[in-house]
Amino acid sequence: MFQRGTTVAPELHELDEALLIEPESRRPPWRDLLASTPGRLSVLAVVLVAAALAAGVVTSAVTDARQREIDTLRTHSEPLADAAQSLYGSLSIADAAATTSFLFGGTEPVEVRERYNQAVGDASNALVSASTGVSAAAADTVGLLSEVSRRFAEYTSLVATARANDRSGNPVGLTYLGNASSMMQGTILPLAHRLCTEQWKSVATTQTRITRLPVVAFAVTMSAVFGLVLAQVYLARKSRRLVNPGLLVATLLMAGLLVWSALAFAVSTSAVERARSAGTQPLSALAAARILAQQARADEMLGVLRRGADAQSEVDFSRHTVVLSEILTQHRNTSRGGVADAPVADADAALGGWRDTHTVLQERLGNGDYPGAAALAVGPGDGASTARFAALDDALRSAIETLRGEEREAVDEAYRVTSLLPVGALVLGVLCGFAVGGGIWPRLNEYHR
């Protein structure tokens, strides 16, 4: 069984020491950072500072954008709309004055001539004002102004030719006047009305956009306040201290920014809403009413010139005055205690008197009493059509000026109440960031001692 000289070596078993050592775990650095209290405090500080700065920057940016819109509204959009309204009114006045002058048979009074010249000058000034406020990008508005300017030059040329023929006793002067009035009523005034409507619509659109609350700014600021409150609770549990002075100051600063911005935007929005509801809307309606009155006056004068033979002039007069009466009635029904209620009531009364006078005038034309009708149309008495119309126009102009003053005052208030917020929001955001650092830094030092 055994062999001599043969040695059998025992089998050796080596122990792998690597099996006795647990492999070293490799965790991401950020997990190690968050696993320690100092790391958590550091991350918390960075997040809170970023939230505070974000709240300040977002609130400042939103407010600054809103301020620029309000400034554009009060320095560009509203003046341009007013210039368009003045242009429309001046064109209508010029047409009515030109027609009135022909009732005097070449011997027009100085005041009638001056009224026409003043209206032409006002229309030219309004064209310049409107053109100055229009940017090159507004191609439609530029095109409208160019067309109105070109047509108005043709109109004044026709009126000048009509006047020259009238002074010479040529009956063709009335034909030229009719052509000029048709151009004004059929081409120039519709263009001016379109321009006026678009500009007031632009003003109303801007006002509606401004009244929207800055939801994003409020959300960011409220999130920052909520985060600061949670940080207070977290530190109170960790440090066994009830209040952290730095975070308390930061919370108060951020809450102050939230309250300040909420109040400022609420007051500003209310002011813009007042400008829209108590200014722009009734103003645009009364501007249209004044234009209707001027058109009705031109219709009346043209009907008298044609000795009642032009049925269309009477139809147009009735249509214009009916719409005018509806506008005044609607304003009186919807505006209770408004700033323009008194002049609108005066305008309504003047319109009633004018329509009564016009009825008598038409009766005289129907009876063949042309001299009596002409005297009633342009006579100097208080019961004449001229005085009745002047009272109506003065009341409407007073109402428009009052409403425009109310609108501009409200827009200025909307701009004023938020004027300091863009800079104030940035300052409060930065101060809040420093307060967060001042509150958390001492707690971090406690772990490094």
Short mmCIF file of N, CA, C and O in Angstrom, two decimals, residues 216-304:
data_model
loop_
_atom_site.label_atom_id
_atom_site.label_comp_id
_atom_site.label_asym_id
_atom_site.label_seq_id
_atom_site.Cartn_x
_atom_site.Cartn_y
_atom_site.Cartn_z
N VAL A 216 -47.49 85.72 -11.74
CA VAL A 216 -46.17 85.10 -11.60
C VAL A 216 -45.38 85.76 -10.46
O VAL A 216 -44.78 85.07 -9.62
N ALA A 217 -45.41 87.09 -10.40
CA ALA A 217 -44.67 87.80 -9.34
C ALA A 217 -45.23 87.43 -7.97
O ALA A 217 -44.46 87.19 -7.02
N PHE A 218 -46.54 87.38 -7.84
CA PHE A 218 -47.14 87.01 -6.56
C PHE A 218 -46.77 85.57 -6.18
O PHE A 218 -46.48 85.28 -5.01
N ALA A 219 -46.80 84.67 -7.16
CA ALA A 219 -46.50 83.26 -6.87
C ALA A 219 -45.06 83.09 -6.39
O ALA A 219 -44.80 82.36 -5.42
N VAL A 220 -44.12 83.77 -7.04
CA VAL A 220 -42.71 83.65 -6.64
C VAL A 220 -42.50 84.23 -5.25
O VAL A 220 -41.81 83.63 -4.40
N THR A 221 -43.10 85.38 -4.98
CA THR A 221 -42.92 86.01 -3.67
C THR A 221 -43.56 85.19 -2.56
O THR A 221 -42.98 85.00 -1.48
N MET A 222 -44.75 84.66 -2.81
CA MET A 222 -45.41 83.82 -1.81
C MET A 222 -44.62 82.54 -1.56
O MET A 222 -44.54 82.07 -0.42
N SER A 223 -44.03 81.98 -2.60
CA SER A 223 -43.20 80.79 -2.43
C SER A 223 -41.99 81.09 -1.56
O SER A 223 -41.60 80.27 -0.71
N ALA A 224 -41.40 82.28 -1.76
CA ALA A 224 -40.25 82.66 -0.94
C ALA A 224 -40.66 82.81 0.53
O ALA A 224 -39.95 82.36 1.44
N VAL A 225 -41.81 83.43 0.77
CA VAL A 225 -42.29 83.59 2.15
C VAL A 225 -42.55 82.22 2.78
O VAL A 225 -42.17 81.95 3.93
N PHE A 226 -43.18 81.33 2.05
CA PHE A 226 -43.48 79.99 2.54
C PHE A 226 -42.20 79.23 2.85
O PHE A 226 -42.09 78.54 3.89
N GLY A 227 -41.21 79.35 1.97
CA GLY A 227 -39.94 78.68 2.21
C GLY A 227 -39.23 79.22 3.44
O GLY A 227 -38.62 78.45 4.21
N LEU A 228 -39.30 80.51 3.67
CA LEU A 228 -38.67 81.09 4.86
C LEU A 228 -39.35 80.61 6.14
O LEU A 228 -38.69 80.36 7.15
N VAL A 229 -40.66 80.48 6.10
CA VAL A 229 -41.38 79.99 7.28
C VAL A 229 -40.99 78.54 7.57
O VAL A 229 -40.74 78.16 8.74
N LEU A 230 -40.92 77.70 6.52
CA LEU A 230 -40.51 76.32 6.72
C LEU A 230 -39.08 76.23 7.25
O LEU A 230 -38.77 75.37 8.09
N ALA A 231 -38.21 77.13 6.76
CA ALA A 231 -36.83 77.14 7.24
C ALA A 231 -36.78 77.50 8.72
O ALA A 231 -35.97 76.95 9.49
N GLN A 232 -37.63 78.40 9.16
CA GLN A 232 -37.70 78.76 10.59
C GLN A 232 -38.06 77.54 11.43
O GLN A 232 -37.45 77.27 12.48
N VAL A 233 -39.06 76.80 10.96
CA VAL A 233 -39.50 75.62 11.70
C VAL A 233 -38.38 74.57 11.76
O VAL A 233 -38.11 73.96 12.81
N TYR A 234 -37.71 74.36 10.62
CA TYR A 234 -36.63 73.38 10.56
C TYR A 234 -35.49 73.75 11.52
O TYR A 234 -34.99 72.91 12.28
N LEU A 235 -35.06 75.02 11.49
CA LEU A 235 -33.97 75.44 12.38
C LEU A 235 -34.37 75.42 13.85
O LEU A 235 -33.55 75.16 14.73
N ALA A 236 -35.64 75.70 14.12
CA ALA A 236 -36.10 75.65 15.51
C ALA A 236 -35.98 74.23 16.06
O ALA A 236 -35.62 74.02 17.23
N ARG A 237 -36.26 73.24 15.24
CA ARG A 237 -36.14 71.85 15.69
C ARG A 237 -34.68 71.42 15.82
O ARG A 237 -34.32 70.67 16.73
N LYS A 238 -33.84 71.89 14.90
CA LYS A 238 -32.45 71.48 14.91
C LYS A 238 -31.65 72.17 16.01
O LYS A 238 -30.82 71.54 16.69
N SER A 239 -31.87 73.46 16.18
CA SER A 239 -31.04 74.23 17.12
C SER A 239 -31.66 74.37 18.50
O SER A 239 -31.04 74.94 19.40
N ARG A 240 -32.89 73.93 18.63
CA ARG A 240 -33.62 74.08 19.90
C ARG A 240 -33.80 75.54 20.28
O ARG A 240 -33.95 75.88 21.44
N ARG A 241 -33.76 76.41 19.26
CA ARG A 241 -34.03 77.83 19.50
C ARG A 241 -35.36 78.18 18.82
O ARG A 241 -35.58 77.81 17.67
N LEU A 242 -36.20 78.90 19.51
CA LEU A 242 -37.53 79.17 19.00
C LEU A 242 -37.52 80.09 17.79
O LEU A 242 -38.27 79.89 16.84
N VAL A 243 -36.65 81.11 17.81
CA VAL A 243 -36.65 82.11 16.74
C VAL A 243 -35.23 82.28 16.23
O VAL A 243 -34.28 82.36 17.01
N ASN A 244 -35.11 82.37 14.91
CA ASN A 244 -33.84 82.72 14.27
C ASN A 244 -33.94 84.17 13.82
O ASN A 244 -34.72 84.47 12.91
N PRO A 245 -33.20 85.09 14.44
CA PRO A 245 -33.37 86.52 14.12
C PRO A 245 -33.17 86.83 12.64
O PRO A 245 -33.92 87.61 12.06
N GLY A 246 -32.15 86.23 12.01
CA GLY A 246 -31.90 86.53 10.60
C GLY A 246 -33.03 86.10 9.71
O GLY A 246 -33.50 86.87 8.84
N LEU A 247 -33.51 84.87 9.91
CA LEU A 247 -34.62 84.39 9.09
C LEU A 247 -35.91 85.14 9.39
O LEU A 247 -36.76 85.31 8.51
N LEU A 248 -36.06 85.57 10.64
CA LEU A 248 -37.25 86.36 10.98
C LEU A 248 -37.25 87.68 10.22
O LEU A 248 -38.27 88.09 9.65
N VAL A 249 -36.09 88.34 10.18
CA VAL A 249 -35.99 89.59 9.42
C VAL A 249 -36.24 89.34 7.94
O VAL A 249 -36.94 90.10 7.27
N ALA A 250 -35.66 88.25 7.41
CA ALA A 250 -35.86 87.93 6.00
C ALA A 250 -37.33 87.67 5.69
O ALA A 250 -37.85 88.11 4.66
N THR A 251 -38.00 86.95 6.60
CA THR A 251 -39.43 86.68 6.40
C THR A 251 -40.23 87.96 6.40
O THR A 251 -41.14 88.15 5.57
N LEU A 252 -39.92 88.86 7.33
CA LEU A 252 -40.64 90.13 7.38
C LEU A 252 -40.39 90.96 6.12
O LEU A 252 -41.31 91.60 5.60
N LEU A 253 -39.14 90.96 5.63
CA LEU A 253 -38.83 91.70 4.41
C LEU A 253 -39.61 91.14 3.21
O LEU A 253 -40.19 91.90 2.42
N MET A 254 -39.62 89.83 3.08
CA MET A 254 -40.31 89.22 1.95
C MET A 254 -41.83 89.39 2.07
O MET A 254 -42.52 89.64 1.08
N ALA A 255 -42.35 89.28 3.30
CA ALA A 255 -43.78 89.53 3.50
C ALA A 255 -44.12 90.98 3.20
O ALA A 255 -45.19 91.29 2.65
N GLY A 256 -43.22 91.90 3.58
CA GLY A 256 -43.42 93.31 3.26
C GLY A 256 -43.47 93.55 1.77
O GLY A 256 -44.29 94.34 1.27
N LEU A 257 -42.58 92.87 1.02
CA LEU A 257 -42.60 93.00 -0.44
C LEU A 257 -43.92 92.48 -1.01
O LEU A 257 -44.50 93.09 -1.92
N LEU A 258 -44.40 91.36 -0.46
CA LEU A 258 -45.66 90.80 -0.94
C LEU A 258 -46.83 91.75 -0.69
O LEU A 258 -47.65 92.00 -1.58
N VAL A 259 -46.89 92.30 0.52
CA VAL A 259 -47.98 93.22 0.86
C VAL A 259 -47.88 94.50 0.03
O VAL A 259 -48.89 95.01 -0.49
N TRP A 260 -46.66 95.03 -0.09
CA TRP A 260 -46.45 96.26 -0.86
C TRP A 260 -46.88 96.07 -2.32
O TRP A 260 -47.64 96.88 -2.87
N SER A 261 -46.40 95.01 -2.94
CA SER A 261 -46.74 94.78 -4.34
C SER A 261 -48.23 94.52 -4.52
O SER A 261 -48.85 95.00 -5.48
N ALA A 262 -48.84 93.79 -3.57
CA ALA A 262 -50.28 93.51 -3.69
C ALA A 262 -51.09 94.79 -3.59
O ALA A 262 -52.00 95.03 -4.40
N LEU A 263 -50.76 95.64 -2.62
CA LEU A 263 -51.49 96.90 -2.48
C LEU A 263 -51.25 97.83 -3.66
O LEU A 263 -52.18 98.46 -4.18
N ALA A 264 -49.98 97.93 -4.10
CA ALA A 264 -49.65 98.82 -5.20
C ALA A 264 -50.37 98.39 -6.48
O ALA A 264 -50.96 99.21 -7.19
N PHE A 265 -50.35 97.09 -6.76
CA PHE A 265 -51.00 96.61 -7.97
C PHE A 265 -52.53 96.73 -7.86
O PHE A 265 -53.20 96.98 -8.86
N ALA A 266 -53.05 96.54 -6.67
CA ALA A 266 -54.51 96.67 -6.49
C ALA A 266 -54.95 98.11 -6.75
O ALA A 266 -55.93 98.35 -7.46
N VAL A 267 -54.23 99.07 -6.17
CA VAL A 267 -54.58 100.48 -6.38
C VAL A 267 -54.37 100.88 -7.84
O VAL A 267 -55.19 101.58 -8.44
N SER A 268 -53.24 100.43 -8.42
CA SER A 268 -52.96 100.75 -9.82
C SER A 268 -54.00 100.16 -10.75
O SER A 268 -54.49 100.83 -11.68
N THR A 269 -54.38 98.91 -10.51
CA THR A 269 -55.39 98.27 -11.35
C THR A 269 -56.73 98.97 -11.22
O THR A 269 -57.44 99.17 -12.21
N SER A 270 -57.07 99.36 -10.00
CA SER A 270 -58.33 100.08 -9.78
C SER A 270 -58.33 101.42 -10.53
O SER A 270 -59.34 101.82 -11.11
N ALA A 271 -57.18 102.10 -10.50
CA ALA A 271 -57.08 103.39 -11.19
C ALA A 271 -57.22 103.23 -12.70
O ALA A 271 -57.91 104.01 -13.38
N VAL A 272 -56.56 102.20 -13.26
CA VAL A 272 -56.66 101.96 -14.70
C VAL A 272 -58.09 101.56 -15.08
O VAL A 272 -58.61 101.98 -16.11
N GLU A 273 -58.73 100.75 -14.23
CA GLU A 273 -60.12 100.37 -14.50
C GLU A 273 -61.02 101.59 -14.47
O GLU A 273 -61.95 101.72 -15.28
N ARG A 274 -60.75 102.51 -13.53
CA ARG A 274 -61.53 103.76 -13.48
C ARG A 274 -61.29 104.60 -14.72
O ARG A 274 -62.22 105.22 -15.26
N ALA A 275 -60.04 104.64 -15.18
CA ALA A 275 -59.72 105.39 -16.41
C ALA A 275 -60.47 104.81 -17.60
O ALA A 275 -60.92 105.56 -18.48
N ARG A 276 -60.61 103.48 -17.61
CA ARG A 276 -61.29 102.85 -18.74
C ARG A 276 -62.80 103.02 -18.68
O ARG A 276 -63.44 103.41 -19.66
N SER A 277 -63.38 102.74 -17.50
CA SER A 277 -64.84 102.76 -17.39
C SER A 277 -65.41 104.17 -17.26
O SER A 277 -66.50 104.45 -17.78
N ALA A 278 -64.69 105.06 -16.56
CA ALA A 278 -65.20 106.41 -16.35
C ALA A 278 -64.55 107.44 -17.27
O ALA A 278 -64.92 108.60 -17.23
N GLY A 279 -63.59 106.99 -18.10
CA GLY A 279 -62.91 107.92 -18.98
C GLY A 279 -62.98 107.52 -20.43
O GLY A 279 -63.69 108.14 -21.23
N THR A 280 -62.27 106.46 -20.79
CA THR A 280 -62.13 106.09 -22.20
C THR A 280 -63.45 105.72 -22.85
O THR A 280 -63.78 106.20 -23.94
N GLN A 281 -64.22 104.85 -22.20
CA GLN A 281 -65.46 104.38 -22.81
C GLN A 281 -66.47 105.51 -23.04
O GLN A 281 -66.93 105.70 -24.17
N PRO A 282 -66.85 106.29 -22.00
CA PRO A 282 -67.78 107.38 -22.28
C PRO A 282 -67.18 108.48 -23.14
O PRO A 282 -67.88 109.13 -23.91
N LEU A 283 -65.86 108.69 -23.04
CA LEU A 283 -65.22 109.72 -23.84
C LEU A 283 -65.32 109.40 -25.33
O LEU A 283 -65.65 110.28 -26.14
N SER A 284 -65.02 108.16 -25.69
CA SER A 284 -65.10 107.78 -27.10
C SER A 284 -66.53 107.89 -27.61
O SER A 284 -66.77 108.29 -28.76
N ALA A 285 -67.50 107.57 -26.76
CA ALA A 285 -68.90 107.67 -27.17
C ALA A 285 -69.31 109.13 -27.37
O ALA A 285 -69.98 109.47 -28.36
N LEU A 286 -68.89 110.00 -26.46
CA LEU A 286 -69.25 111.42 -26.60
C LEU A 286 -68.48 112.09 -27.72
O LEU A 286 -68.98 113.04 -28.34
N ALA A 287 -67.27 111.62 -28.00
CA ALA A 287 -66.54 112.14 -29.17
C ALA A 287 -67.31 111.80 -30.44
O ALA A 287 -67.42 112.63 -31.36
N ALA A 288 -67.83 110.58 -30.50
CA ALA A 288 -68.65 110.20 -31.65
C ALA A 288 -69.93 111.03 -31.69
O ALA A 288 -70.40 111.41 -32.78
N ALA A 289 -70.49 111.36 -30.53
CA ALA A 289 -71.70 112.18 -30.48
C ALA A 289 -71.43 113.58 -31.02
O ALA A 289 -72.24 114.15 -31.78
N ARG A 290 -70.29 114.15 -30.68
CA ARG A 290 -69.96 115.49 -31.18
C ARG A 290 -69.78 115.48 -32.69
O ARG A 290 -70.18 116.42 -33.39
N ILE A 291 -69.18 114.43 -33.19
CA ILE A 291 -69.01 114.31 -34.64
C ILE A 291 -70.36 114.19 -35.34
O ILE A 291 -70.60 114.80 -36.39
N LEU A 292 -71.25 113.42 -34.74
CA LEU A 292 -72.60 113.29 -35.30
C LEU A 292 -73.31 114.64 -35.32
O LEU A 292 -74.03 114.96 -36.28
N ALA A 293 -73.11 115.43 -34.28
CA ALA A 293 -73.73 116.76 -34.24
C ALA A 293 -73.19 117.64 -35.37
O ALA A 293 -73.95 118.36 -36.04
N GLN A 294 -71.86 117.59 -35.61
CA GLN A 294 -71.28 118.38 -36.69
C GLN A 294 -71.81 117.91 -38.05
O GLN A 294 -72.10 118.74 -38.94
N GLN A 295 -71.94 116.62 -38.22
CA GLN A 295 -72.46 116.10 -39.48
C GLN A 295 -73.92 116.52 -39.67
O GLN A 295 -74.33 116.87 -40.79
N ALA A 296 -74.69 116.47 -38.59
CA ALA A 296 -76.09 116.88 -38.69
C ALA A 296 -76.20 118.37 -39.03
O ALA A 296 -77.09 118.78 -39.79
N ARG A 297 -75.30 119.17 -38.49
CA ARG A 297 -75.29 120.61 -38.81
C ARG A 297 -75.00 120.82 -40.30
O ARG A 297 -75.65 121.65 -40.96
N ALA A 298 -74.03 120.08 -40.84
CA ALA A 298 -73.74 120.18 -42.27
C ALA A 298 -74.94 119.72 -43.10
O ALA A 298 -75.27 120.33 -44.13
N ASP A 299 -75.62 118.67 -42.67
CA ASP A 299 -76.82 118.20 -43.38
C ASP A 299 -77.89 119.28 -43.38
O ASP A 299 -78.55 119.52 -44.41
N GLU A 300 -78.07 119.92 -42.23
CA GLU A 300 -79.10 120.97 -42.12
C GLU A 300 -78.79 122.13 -43.06
O GLU A 300 -79.68 122.61 -43.78
N MET A 301 -77.54 122.59 -43.05
CA MET A 301 -77.17 123.72 -43.90
C MET A 301 -77.29 123.37 -45.38
O MET A 301 -77.73 124.19 -46.20
N LEU A 302 -76.89 122.15 -45.75
CA LEU A 302 -76.99 121.75 -47.15
C LEU A 302 -78.46 121.66 -47.60
O LEU A 302 -78.80 122.03 -48.72
N GLY A 303 -79.33 121.20 -46.69
CA GLY A 303 -80.75 121.14 -47.01
C GLY A 303 -81.35 122.52 -47.21
O GLY A 303 -82.17 122.74 -48.11
N VAL A 304 -80.92 123.50 -46.40
CA VAL A 304 -81.40 124.87 -46.56
C VAL A 304 -80.88 125.46 -47.87
O VAL A 304 -81.62 126.15 -48.60
#
